[in-house]
mmCIF file of C-alpha atoms in Angstrom:
data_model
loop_
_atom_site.group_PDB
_atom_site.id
_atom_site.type_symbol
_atom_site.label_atom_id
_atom_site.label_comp_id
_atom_site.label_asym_id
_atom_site.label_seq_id
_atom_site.Cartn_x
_atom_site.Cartn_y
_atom_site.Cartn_z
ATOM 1 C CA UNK Y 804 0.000 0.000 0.000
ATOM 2 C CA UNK Y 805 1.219 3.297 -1.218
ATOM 3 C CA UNK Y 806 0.562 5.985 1.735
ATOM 4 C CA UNK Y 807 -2.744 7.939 0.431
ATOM 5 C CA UNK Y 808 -4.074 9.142 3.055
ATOM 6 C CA UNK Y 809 -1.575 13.303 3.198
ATOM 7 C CA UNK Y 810 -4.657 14.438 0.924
ATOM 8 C CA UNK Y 811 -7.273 13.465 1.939
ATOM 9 C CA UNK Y 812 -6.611 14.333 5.868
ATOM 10 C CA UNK Y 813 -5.506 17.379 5.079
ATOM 11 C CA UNK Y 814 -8.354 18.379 3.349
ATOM 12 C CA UNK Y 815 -10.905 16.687 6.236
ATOM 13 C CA UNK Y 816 -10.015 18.998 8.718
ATOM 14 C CA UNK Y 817 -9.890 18.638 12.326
ATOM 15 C CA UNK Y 818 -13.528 17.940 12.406
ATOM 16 C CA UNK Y 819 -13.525 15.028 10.552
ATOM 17 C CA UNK Y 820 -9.858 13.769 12.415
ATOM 18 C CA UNK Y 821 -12.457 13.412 15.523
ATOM 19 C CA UNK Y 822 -12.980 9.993 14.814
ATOM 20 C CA UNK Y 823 -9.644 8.875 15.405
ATOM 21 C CA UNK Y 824 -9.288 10.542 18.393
ATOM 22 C CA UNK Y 825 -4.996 12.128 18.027
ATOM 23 C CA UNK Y 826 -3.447 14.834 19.655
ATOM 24 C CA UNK Y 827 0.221 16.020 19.928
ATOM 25 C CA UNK Y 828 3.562 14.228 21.362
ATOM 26 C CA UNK Y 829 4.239 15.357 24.463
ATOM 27 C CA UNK Y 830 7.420 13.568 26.382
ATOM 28 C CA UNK Y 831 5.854 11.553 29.125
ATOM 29 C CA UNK Y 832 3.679 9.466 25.917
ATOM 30 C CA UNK Y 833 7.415 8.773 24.344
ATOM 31 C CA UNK Y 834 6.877 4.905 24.706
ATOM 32 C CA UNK Y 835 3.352 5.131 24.902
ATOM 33 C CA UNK Y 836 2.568 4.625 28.382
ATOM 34 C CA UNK Y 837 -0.271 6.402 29.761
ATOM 35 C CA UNK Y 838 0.354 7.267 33.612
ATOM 36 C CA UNK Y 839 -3.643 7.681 34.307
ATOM 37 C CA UNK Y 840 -6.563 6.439 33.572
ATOM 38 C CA UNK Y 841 -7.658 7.551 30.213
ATOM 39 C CA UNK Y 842 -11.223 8.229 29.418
ATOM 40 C CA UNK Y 843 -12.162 4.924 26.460
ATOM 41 C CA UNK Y 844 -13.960 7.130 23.748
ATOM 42 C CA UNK Y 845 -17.078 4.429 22.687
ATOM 43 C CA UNK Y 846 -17.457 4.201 18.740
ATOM 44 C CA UNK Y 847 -20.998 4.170 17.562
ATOM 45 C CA UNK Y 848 -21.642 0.535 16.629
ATOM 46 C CA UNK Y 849 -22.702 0.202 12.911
ATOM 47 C CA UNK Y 850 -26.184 -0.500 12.537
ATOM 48 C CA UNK Y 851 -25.443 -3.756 10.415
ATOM 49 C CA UNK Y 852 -22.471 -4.531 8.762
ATOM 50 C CA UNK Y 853 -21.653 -2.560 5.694
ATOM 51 C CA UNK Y 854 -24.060 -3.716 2.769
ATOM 52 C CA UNK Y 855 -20.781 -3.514 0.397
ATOM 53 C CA UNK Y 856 -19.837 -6.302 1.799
ATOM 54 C CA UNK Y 857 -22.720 -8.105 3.106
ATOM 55 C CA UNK Y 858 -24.911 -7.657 0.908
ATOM 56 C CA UNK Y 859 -25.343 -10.970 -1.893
ATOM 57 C CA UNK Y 860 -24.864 -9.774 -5.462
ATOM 58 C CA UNK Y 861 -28.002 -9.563 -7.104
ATOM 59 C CA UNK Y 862 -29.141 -11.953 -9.911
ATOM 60 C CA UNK Y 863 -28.430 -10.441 -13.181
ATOM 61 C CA UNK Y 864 -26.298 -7.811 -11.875
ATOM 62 C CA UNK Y 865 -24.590 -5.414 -14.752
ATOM 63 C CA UNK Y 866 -21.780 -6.537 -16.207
ATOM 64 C CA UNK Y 867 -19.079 -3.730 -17.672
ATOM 65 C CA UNK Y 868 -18.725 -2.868 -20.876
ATOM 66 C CA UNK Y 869 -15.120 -3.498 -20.817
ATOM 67 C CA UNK Y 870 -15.034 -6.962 -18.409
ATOM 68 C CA UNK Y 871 -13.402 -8.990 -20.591
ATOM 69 C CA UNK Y 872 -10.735 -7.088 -21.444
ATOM 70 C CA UNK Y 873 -10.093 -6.170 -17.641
ATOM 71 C CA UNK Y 874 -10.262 -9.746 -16.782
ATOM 72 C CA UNK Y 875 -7.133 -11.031 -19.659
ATOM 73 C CA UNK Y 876 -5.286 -8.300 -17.220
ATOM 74 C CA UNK Y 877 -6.190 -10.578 -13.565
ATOM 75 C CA UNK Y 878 -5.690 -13.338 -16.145
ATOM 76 C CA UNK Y 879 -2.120 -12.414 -16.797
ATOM 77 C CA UNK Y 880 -0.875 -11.077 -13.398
ATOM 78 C CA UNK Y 881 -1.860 -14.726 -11.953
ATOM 79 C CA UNK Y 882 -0.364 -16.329 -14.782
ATOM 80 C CA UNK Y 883 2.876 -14.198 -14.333
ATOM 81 C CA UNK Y 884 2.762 -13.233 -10.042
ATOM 82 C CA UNK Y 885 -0.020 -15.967 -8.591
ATOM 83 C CA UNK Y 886 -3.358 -16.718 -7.379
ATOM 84 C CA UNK Y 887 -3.382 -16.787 -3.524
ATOM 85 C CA UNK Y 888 -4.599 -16.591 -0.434
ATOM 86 C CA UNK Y 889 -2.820 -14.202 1.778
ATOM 87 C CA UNK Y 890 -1.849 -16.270 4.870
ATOM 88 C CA UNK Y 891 0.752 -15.207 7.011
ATOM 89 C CA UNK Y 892 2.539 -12.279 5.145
ATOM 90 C CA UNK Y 893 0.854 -8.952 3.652
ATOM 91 C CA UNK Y 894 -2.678 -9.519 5.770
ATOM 92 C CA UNK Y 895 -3.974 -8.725 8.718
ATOM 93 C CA UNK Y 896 -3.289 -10.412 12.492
ATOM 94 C CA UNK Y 897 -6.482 -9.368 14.168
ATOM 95 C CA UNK Y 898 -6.289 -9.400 18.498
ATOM 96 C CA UNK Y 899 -9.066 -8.667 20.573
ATOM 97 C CA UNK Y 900 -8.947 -6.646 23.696
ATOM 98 C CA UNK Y 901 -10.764 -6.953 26.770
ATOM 99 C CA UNK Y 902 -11.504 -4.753 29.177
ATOM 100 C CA UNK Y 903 -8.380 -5.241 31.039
ATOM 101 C CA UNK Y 904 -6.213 -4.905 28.328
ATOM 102 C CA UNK Y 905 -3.948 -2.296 28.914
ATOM 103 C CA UNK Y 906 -4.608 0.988 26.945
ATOM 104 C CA UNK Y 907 -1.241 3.020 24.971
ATOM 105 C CA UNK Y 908 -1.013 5.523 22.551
ATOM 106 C CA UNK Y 909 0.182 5.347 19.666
ATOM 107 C CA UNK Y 910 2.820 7.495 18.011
ATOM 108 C CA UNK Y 911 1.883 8.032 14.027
ATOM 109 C CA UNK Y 912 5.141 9.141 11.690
ATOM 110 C CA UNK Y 913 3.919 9.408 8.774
ATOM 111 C CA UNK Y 914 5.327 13.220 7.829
ATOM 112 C CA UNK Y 915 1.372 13.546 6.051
ATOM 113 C CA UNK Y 916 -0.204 12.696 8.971
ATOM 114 C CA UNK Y 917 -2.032 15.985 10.533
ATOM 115 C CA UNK Y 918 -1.403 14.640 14.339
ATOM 116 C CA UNK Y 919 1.340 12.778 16.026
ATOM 117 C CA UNK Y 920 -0.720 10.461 18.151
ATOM 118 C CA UNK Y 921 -4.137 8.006 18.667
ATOM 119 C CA UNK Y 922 -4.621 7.850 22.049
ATOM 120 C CA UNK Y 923 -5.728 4.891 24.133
ATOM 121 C CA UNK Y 924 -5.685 2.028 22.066
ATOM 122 C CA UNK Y 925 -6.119 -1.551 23.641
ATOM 123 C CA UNK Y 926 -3.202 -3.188 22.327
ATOM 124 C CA UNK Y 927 -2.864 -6.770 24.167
ATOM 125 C CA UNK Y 928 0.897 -7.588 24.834
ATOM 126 C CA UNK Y 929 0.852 -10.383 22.422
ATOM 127 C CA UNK Y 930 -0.425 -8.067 19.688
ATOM 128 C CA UNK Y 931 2.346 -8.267 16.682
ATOM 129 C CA UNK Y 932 1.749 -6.553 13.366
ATOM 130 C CA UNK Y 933 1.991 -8.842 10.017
ATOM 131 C CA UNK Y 934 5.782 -9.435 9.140
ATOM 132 C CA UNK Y 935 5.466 -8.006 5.271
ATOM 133 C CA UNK Y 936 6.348 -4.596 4.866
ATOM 134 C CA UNK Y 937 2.448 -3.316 4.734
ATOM 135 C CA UNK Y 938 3.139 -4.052 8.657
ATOM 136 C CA UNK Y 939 -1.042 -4.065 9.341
ATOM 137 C CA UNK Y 940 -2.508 -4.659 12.655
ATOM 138 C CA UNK Y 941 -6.055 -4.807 13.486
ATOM 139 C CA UNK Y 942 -7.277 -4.634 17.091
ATOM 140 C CA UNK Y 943 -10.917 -5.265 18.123
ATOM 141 C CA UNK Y 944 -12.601 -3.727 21.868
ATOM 142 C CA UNK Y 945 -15.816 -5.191 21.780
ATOM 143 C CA UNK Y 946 -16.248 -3.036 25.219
ATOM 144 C CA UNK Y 947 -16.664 0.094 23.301
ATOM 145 C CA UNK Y 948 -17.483 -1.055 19.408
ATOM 146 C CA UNK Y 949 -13.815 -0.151 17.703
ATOM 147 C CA UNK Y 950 -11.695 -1.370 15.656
ATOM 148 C CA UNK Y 951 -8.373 -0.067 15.939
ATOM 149 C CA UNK Y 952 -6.429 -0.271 11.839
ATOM 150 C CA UNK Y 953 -2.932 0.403 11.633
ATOM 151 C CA UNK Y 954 -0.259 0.605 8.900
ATOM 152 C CA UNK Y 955 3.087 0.040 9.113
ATOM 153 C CA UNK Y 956 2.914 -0.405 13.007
ATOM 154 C CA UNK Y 957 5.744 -1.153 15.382
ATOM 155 C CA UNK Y 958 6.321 -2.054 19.121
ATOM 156 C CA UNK Y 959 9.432 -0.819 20.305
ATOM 157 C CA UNK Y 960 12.006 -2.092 22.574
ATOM 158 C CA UNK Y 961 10.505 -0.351 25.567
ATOM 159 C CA UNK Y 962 6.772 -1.485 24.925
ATOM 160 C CA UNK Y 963 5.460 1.795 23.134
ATOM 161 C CA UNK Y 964 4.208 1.682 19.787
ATOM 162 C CA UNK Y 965 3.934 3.617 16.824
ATOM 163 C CA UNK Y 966 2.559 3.496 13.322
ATOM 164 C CA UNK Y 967 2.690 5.255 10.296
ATOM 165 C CA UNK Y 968 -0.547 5.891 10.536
ATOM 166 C CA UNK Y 969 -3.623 4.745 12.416
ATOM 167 C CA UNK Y 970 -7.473 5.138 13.007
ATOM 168 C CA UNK Y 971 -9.976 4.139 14.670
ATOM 169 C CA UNK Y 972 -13.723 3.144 13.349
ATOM 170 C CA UNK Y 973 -16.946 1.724 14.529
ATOM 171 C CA UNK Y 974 -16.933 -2.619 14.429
ATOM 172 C CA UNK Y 975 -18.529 -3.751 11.485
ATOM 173 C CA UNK Y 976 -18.406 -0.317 9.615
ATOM 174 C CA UNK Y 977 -16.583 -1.795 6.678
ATOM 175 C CA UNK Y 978 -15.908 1.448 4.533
ATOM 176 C CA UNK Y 979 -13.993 4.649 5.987
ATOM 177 C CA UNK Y 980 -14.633 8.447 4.792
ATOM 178 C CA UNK Y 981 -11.581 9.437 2.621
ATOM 179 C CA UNK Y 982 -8.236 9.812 3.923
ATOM 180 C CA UNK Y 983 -9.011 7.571 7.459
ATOM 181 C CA UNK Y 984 -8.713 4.169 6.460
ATOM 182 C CA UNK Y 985 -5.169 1.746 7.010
ATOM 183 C CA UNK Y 986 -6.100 0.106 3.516
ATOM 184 C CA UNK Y 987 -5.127 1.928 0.435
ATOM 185 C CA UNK Y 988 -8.770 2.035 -1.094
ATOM 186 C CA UNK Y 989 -10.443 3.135 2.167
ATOM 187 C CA UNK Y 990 -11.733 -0.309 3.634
ATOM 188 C CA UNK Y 991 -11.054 -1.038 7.124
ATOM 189 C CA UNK Y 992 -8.661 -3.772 7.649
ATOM 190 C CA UNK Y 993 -10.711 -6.496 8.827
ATOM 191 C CA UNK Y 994 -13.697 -5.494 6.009
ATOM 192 C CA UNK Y 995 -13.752 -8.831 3.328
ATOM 193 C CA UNK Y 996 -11.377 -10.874 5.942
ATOM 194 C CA UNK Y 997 -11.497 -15.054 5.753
ATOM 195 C CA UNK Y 998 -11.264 -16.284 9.257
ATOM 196 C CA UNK Y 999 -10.473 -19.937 10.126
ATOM 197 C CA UNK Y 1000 -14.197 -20.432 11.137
ATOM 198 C CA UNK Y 1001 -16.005 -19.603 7.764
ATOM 199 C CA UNK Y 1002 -13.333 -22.420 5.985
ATOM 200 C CA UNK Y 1003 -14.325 -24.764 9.167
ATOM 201 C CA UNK Y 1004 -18.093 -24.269 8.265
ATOM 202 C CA UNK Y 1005 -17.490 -24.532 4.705
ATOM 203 C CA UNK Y 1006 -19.525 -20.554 3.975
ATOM 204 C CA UNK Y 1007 -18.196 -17.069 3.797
ATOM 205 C CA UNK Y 1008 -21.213 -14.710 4.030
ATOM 206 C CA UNK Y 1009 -19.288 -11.588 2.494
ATOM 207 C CA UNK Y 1010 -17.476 -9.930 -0.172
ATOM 208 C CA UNK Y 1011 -13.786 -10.603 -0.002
ATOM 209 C CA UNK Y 1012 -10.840 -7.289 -0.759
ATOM 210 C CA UNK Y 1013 -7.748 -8.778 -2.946
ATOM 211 C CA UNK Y 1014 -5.147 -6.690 -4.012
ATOM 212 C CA UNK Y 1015 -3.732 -6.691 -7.333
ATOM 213 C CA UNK Y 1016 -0.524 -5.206 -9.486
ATOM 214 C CA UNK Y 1017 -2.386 -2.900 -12.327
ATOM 215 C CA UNK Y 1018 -4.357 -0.931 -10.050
ATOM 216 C CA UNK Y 1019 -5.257 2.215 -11.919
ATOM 217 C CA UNK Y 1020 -3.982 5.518 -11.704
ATOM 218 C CA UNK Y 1021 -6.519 9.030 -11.411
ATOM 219 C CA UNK Y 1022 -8.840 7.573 -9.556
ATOM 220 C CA UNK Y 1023 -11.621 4.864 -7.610
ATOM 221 C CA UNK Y 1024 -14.897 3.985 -7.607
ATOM 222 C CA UNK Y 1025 -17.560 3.327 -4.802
ATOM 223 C CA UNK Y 1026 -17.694 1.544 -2.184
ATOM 224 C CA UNK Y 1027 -13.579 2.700 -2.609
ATOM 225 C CA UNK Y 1028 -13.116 5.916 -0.985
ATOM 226 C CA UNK Y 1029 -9.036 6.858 -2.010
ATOM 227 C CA UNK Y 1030 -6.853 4.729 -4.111
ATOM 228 C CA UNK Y 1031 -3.260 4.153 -4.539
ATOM 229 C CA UNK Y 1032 -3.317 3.253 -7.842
ATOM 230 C CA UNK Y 1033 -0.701 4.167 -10.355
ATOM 231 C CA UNK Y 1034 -1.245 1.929 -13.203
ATOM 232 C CA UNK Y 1035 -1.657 3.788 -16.954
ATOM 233 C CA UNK Y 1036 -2.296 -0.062 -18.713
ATOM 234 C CA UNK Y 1037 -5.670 -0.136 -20.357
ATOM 235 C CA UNK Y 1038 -6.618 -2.903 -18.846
ATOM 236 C CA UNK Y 1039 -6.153 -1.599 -14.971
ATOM 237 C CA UNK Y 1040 -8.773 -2.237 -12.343
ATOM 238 C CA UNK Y 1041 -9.905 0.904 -10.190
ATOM 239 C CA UNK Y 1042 -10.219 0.056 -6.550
ATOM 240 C CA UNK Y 1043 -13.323 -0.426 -5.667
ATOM 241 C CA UNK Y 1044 -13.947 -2.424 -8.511
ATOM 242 C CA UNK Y 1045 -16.011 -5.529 -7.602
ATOM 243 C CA UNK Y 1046 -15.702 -9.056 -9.461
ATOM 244 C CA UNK Y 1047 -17.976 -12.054 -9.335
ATOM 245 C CA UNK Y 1048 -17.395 -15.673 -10.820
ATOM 246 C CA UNK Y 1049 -19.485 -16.683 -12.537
ATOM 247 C CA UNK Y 1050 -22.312 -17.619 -11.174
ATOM 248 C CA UNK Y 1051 -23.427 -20.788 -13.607
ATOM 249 C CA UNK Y 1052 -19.606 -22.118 -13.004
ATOM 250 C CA UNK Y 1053 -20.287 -25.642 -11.587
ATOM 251 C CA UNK Y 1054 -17.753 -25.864 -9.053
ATOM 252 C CA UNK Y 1055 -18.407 -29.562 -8.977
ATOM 253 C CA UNK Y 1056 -16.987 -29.811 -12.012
ATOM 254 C CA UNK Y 1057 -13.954 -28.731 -10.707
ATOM 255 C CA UNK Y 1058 -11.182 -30.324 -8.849
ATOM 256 C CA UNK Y 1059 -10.894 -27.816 -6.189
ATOM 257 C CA UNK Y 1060 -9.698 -28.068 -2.648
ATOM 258 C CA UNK Y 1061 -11.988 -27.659 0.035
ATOM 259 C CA UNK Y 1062 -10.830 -24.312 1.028
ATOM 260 C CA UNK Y 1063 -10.704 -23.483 -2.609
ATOM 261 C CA UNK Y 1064 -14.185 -24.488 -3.390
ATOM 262 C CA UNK Y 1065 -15.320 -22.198 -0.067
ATOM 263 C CA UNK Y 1066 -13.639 -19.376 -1.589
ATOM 264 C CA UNK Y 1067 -14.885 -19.592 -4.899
ATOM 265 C CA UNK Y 1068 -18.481 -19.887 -3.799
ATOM 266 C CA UNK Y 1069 -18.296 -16.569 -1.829
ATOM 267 C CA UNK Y 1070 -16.767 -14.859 -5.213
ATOM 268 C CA UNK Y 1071 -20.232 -16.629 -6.810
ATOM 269 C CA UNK Y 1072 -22.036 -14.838 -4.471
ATOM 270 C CA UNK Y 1073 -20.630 -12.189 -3.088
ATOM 271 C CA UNK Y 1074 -17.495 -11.326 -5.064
ATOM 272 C CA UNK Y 1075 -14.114 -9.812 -4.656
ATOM 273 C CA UNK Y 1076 -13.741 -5.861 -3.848
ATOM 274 C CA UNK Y 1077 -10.339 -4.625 -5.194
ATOM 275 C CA UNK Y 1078 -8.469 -3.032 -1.946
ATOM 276 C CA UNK Y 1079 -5.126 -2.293 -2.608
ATOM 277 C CA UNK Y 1080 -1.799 -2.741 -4.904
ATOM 278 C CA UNK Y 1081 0.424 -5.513 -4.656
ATOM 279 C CA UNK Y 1082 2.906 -8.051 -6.077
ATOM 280 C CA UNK Y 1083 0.115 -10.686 -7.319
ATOM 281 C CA UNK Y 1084 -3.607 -11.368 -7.498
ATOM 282 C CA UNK Y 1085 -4.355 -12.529 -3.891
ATOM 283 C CA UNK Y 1086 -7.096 -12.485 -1.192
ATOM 284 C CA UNK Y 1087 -6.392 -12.138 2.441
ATOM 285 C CA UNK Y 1088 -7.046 -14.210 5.756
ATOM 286 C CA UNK Y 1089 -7.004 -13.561 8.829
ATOM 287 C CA UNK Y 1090 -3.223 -14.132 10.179
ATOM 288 C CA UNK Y 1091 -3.393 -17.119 12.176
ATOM 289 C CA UNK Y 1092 -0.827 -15.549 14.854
ATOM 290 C CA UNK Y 1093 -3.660 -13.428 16.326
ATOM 291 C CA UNK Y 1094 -5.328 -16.725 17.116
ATOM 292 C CA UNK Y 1095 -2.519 -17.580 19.239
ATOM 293 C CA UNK Y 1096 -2.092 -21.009 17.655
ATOM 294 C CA UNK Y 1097 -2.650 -22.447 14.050
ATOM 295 C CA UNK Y 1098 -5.849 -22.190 13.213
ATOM 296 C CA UNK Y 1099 -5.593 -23.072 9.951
ATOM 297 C CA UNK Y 1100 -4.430 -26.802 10.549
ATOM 298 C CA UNK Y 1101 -6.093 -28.914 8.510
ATOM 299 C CA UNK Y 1102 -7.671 -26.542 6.425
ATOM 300 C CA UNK Y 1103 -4.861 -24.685 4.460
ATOM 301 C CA UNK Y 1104 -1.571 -25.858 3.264
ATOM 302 C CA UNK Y 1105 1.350 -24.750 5.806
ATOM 303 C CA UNK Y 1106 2.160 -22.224 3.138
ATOM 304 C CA UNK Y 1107 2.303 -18.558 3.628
ATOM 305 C CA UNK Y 1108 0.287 -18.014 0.676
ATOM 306 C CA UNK Y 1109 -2.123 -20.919 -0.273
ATOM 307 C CA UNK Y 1110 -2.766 -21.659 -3.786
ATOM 308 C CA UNK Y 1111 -5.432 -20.777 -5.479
ATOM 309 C CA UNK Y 1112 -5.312 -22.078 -8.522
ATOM 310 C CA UNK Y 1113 -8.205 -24.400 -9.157
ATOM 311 C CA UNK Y 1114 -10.560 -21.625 -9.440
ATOM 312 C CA UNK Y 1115 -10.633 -20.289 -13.124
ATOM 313 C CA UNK Y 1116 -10.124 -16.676 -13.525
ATOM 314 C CA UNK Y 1117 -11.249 -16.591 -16.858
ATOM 315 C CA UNK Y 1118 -14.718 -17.157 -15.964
ATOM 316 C CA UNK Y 1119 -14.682 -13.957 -13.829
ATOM 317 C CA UNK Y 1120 -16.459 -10.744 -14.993
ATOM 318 C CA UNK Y 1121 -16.127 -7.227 -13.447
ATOM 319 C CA UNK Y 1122 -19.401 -5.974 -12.603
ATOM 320 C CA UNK Y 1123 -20.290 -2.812 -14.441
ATOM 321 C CA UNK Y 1124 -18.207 0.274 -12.978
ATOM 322 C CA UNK Y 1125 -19.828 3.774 -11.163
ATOM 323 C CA UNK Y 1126 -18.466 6.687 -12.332
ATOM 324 C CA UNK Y 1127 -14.286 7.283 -11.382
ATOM 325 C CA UNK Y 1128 -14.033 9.415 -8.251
ATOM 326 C CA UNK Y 1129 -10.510 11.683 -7.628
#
């Protein structure tokens, strides 16, 4: 993920920058200790979860104009970079806090980033951000409805932490205003997610984000609300761009792995939101180390990207695009 976020901050103001709750350094918060009791801002819980991802693609849905000639481009980058599930390097290790989890604030470095620090985040001690250079960590405090989203974070030696940048959002909330979010394209970090219960059960009820090399450049589309796209080739994807499988594949016609065939059905039904740039075509679960053990035995290889290449990307489409957004 290229950073995104100096322009759109910038422009939201201090008003908007409420939500994430930041304020200045000041020398006592230098390894993020807090030394009193700090007052846990509640987020307003979403009223459901965000119907960009929830919400089943309809039968019939539009297909673009273009599809086919945006799909030889996912065709190629798999063919060239890979098909994969995200596993244990460039995803997301999601922790939960309790209420006895002790609270530190975070120092953000970013030079774009309006304020230095979010303050009072939950961060369990065995919290650890993913090992690729993306460096994402997701924190959930069920206590007060937030999920804490952070990219490129780091614990230091004493215990503090710091990020380049970081935010905070209501559970469930899926999409971020402009210029807030730890993805590139505006989606919080645990939005589109595979955990190592939907495999167990066999159903993913959501739309899953993948990230992909020829993300384009000038723009994004809805549910996207920034980009990071620099791609010029005429067949690159906007972020926000959704894609569905088809939905008259017979997947028991295929020789798919069980994990495989889970996946595929949720792209039937639900589809893949484009998130983010990166080295190959791949979708993202849940790091296993935020689990605490592997919680993916017996369901994925003990790879750190599972294959994915039983499920035919030719028979994708892209589903017809809104209007670019800058």
């Amino acid at each position: 993920m290229a950073h995104v976020a100096a322009a759109g901050i910038a422009a939201a103001g201090l008003g908007l920058l409420g939500t994430v709750w930041v304020a200045a350094v000041t020398g006592d918060e230098a390894d993020g200790r807090i030394a009193a009791p700090e007052f846990a801002v509640a987020c307003r819980p979403a009223a459901a979860p965000s119907p960009a991802f929830s919400r089943p693609i309809p039968p019939g849905a539009a297909i673009d104009v273009r599809s086919g000639q945006l799909v030889r481009g996912v065709v190629e980058a798999a063919a060239s970079k890979g098909f994969v599930l995200a596993v244990r390097r460039f995803t997301v290790p999601v922790y939960e806090a309790s209420r006895d989890t002790p609270r530190r604030n975070v120092r953000l470095t970013a030079p774009w980033a309006p304020r230095r620090v979010l303050r009072s985040v939950p961060i369990p001690s065995s919290a650890r951000p993913d090992p690729g250079s993306d460096g994402h960590l997701s924190i959930v405090d069920r206590e007060t409805g937030c999920e804490y989203d952070f990219w490129q974070a780091r614990r230091g030696p004493r215990g503090g932490w710091s990020a380049s940048w970081g935010t905070r959002a209501a559970l469930g909330a899926g999409v971020l205003a402009g210029g807030l979010s730890a993805r590139a394209s505006g989606f919080s970090l645990q939005a589109g997610l595979i955990t190592p219960a939907e495999l167990r059960r066999g159903e993913i009820d959501h739309a899953l984000v993948f990230h992909y090399p020829y993300t384009r450049a000038g723009g994004f589309v809805p549910p996207a609300t920034q980009s990071d796209g620099r791609s010029r080739r005429p067949d690159a994807l906007p972020e926000g761009a959704r894609l569905q499988l088809d939905p008259a594949l017979d997947l028991d016609e295929l020789e798919l792995e069980p994990y495989e065939r889970t996946i595929a059905r949720a792209l039937q039904r639900y589809g893949m939101l484009l998130g983010d740039t990166g080295g190959a075509v791949a979708v993202f679960a849940s790091h296993p180390q935020g689990y605490g053990e592997n919680a993916y035995a017996g369901l994925l290889p003990d790879e750190d990207f599972a294959p994915l290449g039983g499920i035919p990307l030719d028979r994708l489409r892209v589903l017809r695009l809104p209007r670019l957004r800058h």
